[in-house]
C-alpha cells in the first residue's frame, strides 16, 4: 500500500463523521435541515434579462463556439426580423453577450498572475537569467468551493477529510509561446464520486499555467538552467496552493452538495506525473531499491557530495520540492503513475508493438494488419499504423484489436505476454497477477533475440482537451494565453449560472439547455437511471412490407413466419409440442399469426447499460446504437443470469429489428443468427472466448426470433486469422461472412472486459 493511501485511510477514520455545522463551524443537532442555498427569487435570471437571454448566450458561446463576426451577423438578422414588430433581439452584439457573461457572480474565480525573476544577475548572462516569468493561476480554494460549496473552527474533531489531487503535463499548446512554455496544472479532490469523474462533470479543474523557461539549445544540458527550471516548477505550485495551507492544519467551513456546512481538512493527495523515480541505479533500474522518502533523501544529502547524489541517486540537493511547504506531504509517497503515458503509450506502443513489428518483419518480411469488423468508437487502422504522431487515443484504439491480429503469427508466449499486459491495463483487481504473468512471458522477446534486456523507464514506471486545446483553437494564436484564460473563465461562469438556475428549479429537467443526441453517434454517456435496457429506434422504416409473408420475401428469409410463430408461442407460455406443430398444423399457426398487428421494421436500437469504467453519465450510464442495416451488428444475449460472465451469454448477429402487437401487447423483437462457443473456457493464449456460426440440422445458420429484452449490449467479434493471408482488396465488412471462427473481443471497452470473461 502506498504511504499516502495509508495516511488517507487513517485520517478518514478520524474525520469520517462529517458532522454538519453552521457557517461559523458550530455543530448542528441531528435532523437539522440545511439552510437554503440562495436568497434569490425563482424568477431572477441576473445578470440575464430572461431565460431566453441565458440560453442564447450559452448556445452561441458554449455550445457552438461561434466567432464574434458570425454572432454579430446572426444578431443583426434576428433584429431585422423583429424590427417590424417594434422589438429587438436578445443582444445587441457579441460584446453585449461577453459583458453579460463576465457579470455572472457564480463560479467567479478570476485568473491572477505573479511574476518571478533572478534577483542578482551579472553581465553577459544567458537570456533565461534575464527573463521575467509570469505564472497564471486561479485560487484553488475558490475552485474547490465550486466542487464542494471560511472561519476557523476550534478543533478538527468531526471534520471531513478532502485530499487534493494534482496533475500536470506538457500539451501541444505548450509550444509557440516565445521563450516560455506554459504547462497546465489540474486539480481534483478525492471526495468526488468516480461516476462524476467518468462523466466529465467538472471534477477536474484547471487552476494554473506553469512557466517553463526555454533558451538556446546549448543550454539544454546546463546544470544551472535545468536546476532553475525545476525549482521554478516546484516554487510555482507551492505558491498556487498557498491558500490551502491553513486548512491543512485547522479545518475550514465549506458548503457541501446537500446544503449543509461542514468542517473541511485538506491534505495533499496523489500527484500524477509521467515518470517517477526510485533509488535504483540509473544504469540498472531493475535492480532492487526501496521507495524514496523525505527522510531517506535528507540522510543521503547529509552523507554524500553533490556529484555522488546526482550520478548515483538522481538527487539535486538544491531542488526543494513543493511538498516541503505543506504538512504531512512527501512527494516521493504522493507521486502516482500515469497509466496513459507510462503503460499505454510507453510500454505498449513504444515497446511491445515495436518488438512484435520487428519480429514479424524478421520472420515474414511484413508487419501489415488484417481487416477488422466495425464497432462503435473502434478504429480499424485501415491505413496501418504509420502515423506521423501517435496520440493516446491511437494507442488505446490499437490495444482493443491488437491481440487477435497477431494471434497465430507469433510464438504463443508473445501472445500470452501481451494478453497479461492488457489485463493489467484493463482490470485493476487483477493487476498484481497480470503484471506477474507479464514479467514471466516477456522473456520470449529476449529468447527470440528481439531484446537484449528490459531496463526500460516506461516498463519500470508503469484532460487537456476541454480546458486547454479548445480555448487554444478559439484564440487568434497570437499571445493566446490571455485569450484562453478569459475563455475558460467565461465557460466556468456559464456552467455555474446554469447549476444555480437548476437548483432554483428555473431550469427543470424538461426545460434544461438541451443536449443534442445525434443518432449518427454510435456511443456516448447518458444520465438515464437503469441497470440495462434496449429500446427500438423511435422512427420505423417505411420501405418494408407490413404483412408477415411479404416481409419474409423482402428480407429473403422464408422461415420468418414460422420463427415469429415459435417466438410468440414461447412468449405465451405455450408448450414446446404446440410450438413445434407449425408445419403439421398450419391452420392453428395461421390463426395466431392472423391476429398479430402489421409489422413495424426498424434499422437500429439503443442499448443503455451501467458502465462506470468507461466515459459515462453522472450515474455511470452509457448508451450505444445497435444497427441491423447496412451492416449487421453483433450483440450479447443473456441466456442464464446465474452463470458468471460469458458462460451465461451467447453472441448473435442482428438481422432485423421489428415489432408487432398481439392481443393488445407490444412485442419488440430481433431476428438473429446464432454463434456457439468453441470449448468451455476462453482460449488459452489470448484469454478470449472463441465462437463460430451455429448450424442447424439442415445445414443452415441457426436463426430465431428473440425478445429485445434478452439483449445486453453490442458485441465485437474479431476473426481468428491464424496464418491466413487475405487479398489486398478484401473489405472489413465481409469479415463475419468469411471466417470460420471469431474471438469475442473483451478489450472493445472496459464494460465488455467486465462481462465477457
Tab-separated table of N, CA, C and O in Angstrom, residues 124 177 196 231 284 375 387 484:
chain	number	residue	atom	x	y	z
A	124	UNK	N	26.608	39.782	-19.387
A	124	UNK	CA	26.809	38.700	-20.354
A	124	UNK	C	26.250	37.368	-19.827
A	124	UNK	O	26.903	36.326	-19.884
A	177	UNK	N	5.050	29.821	-27.798
A	177	UNK	CA	4.784	30.932	-26.878
A	177	UNK	C	6.071	31.677	-26.563
A	177	UNK	O	6.334	32.030	-25.422
A	196	UNK	N	-18.849	10.778	-11.294
A	196	UNK	CA	-18.755	12.181	-11.717
A	196	UNK	C	-17.487	12.398	-12.528
A	196	UNK	O	-17.475	13.116	-13.518
A	231	UNK	N	13.263	24.149	-10.081
A	231	UNK	CA	12.878	24.864	-8.873
A	231	UNK	C	11.741	25.845	-9.145
A	231	UNK	O	10.856	26.030	-8.299
A	284	UNK	N	20.977	0.483	-14.000
A	284	UNK	CA	20.270	-0.786	-13.846
A	284	UNK	C	19.014	-0.541	-13.016
A	284	UNK	O	18.959	-0.834	-11.831
A	375	UNK	N	-17.098	-1.471	-35.128
A	375	UNK	CA	-17.681	-1.457	-33.790
A	375	UNK	C	-17.657	-0.010	-33.314
A	375	UNK	O	-16.746	0.750	-33.674
A	387	UNK	N	1.596	6.465	-38.431
A	387	UNK	CA	1.217	7.822	-38.089
A	387	UNK	C	2.459	8.685	-37.919
A	387	UNK	O	3.488	8.224	-37.434
A	484	UNK	N	-7.096	32.452	-23.847
A	484	UNK	CA	-7.505	31.157	-23.307
A	484	UNK	C	-8.020	31.286	-21.878
A	484	UNK	O	-9.004	30.638	-21.493
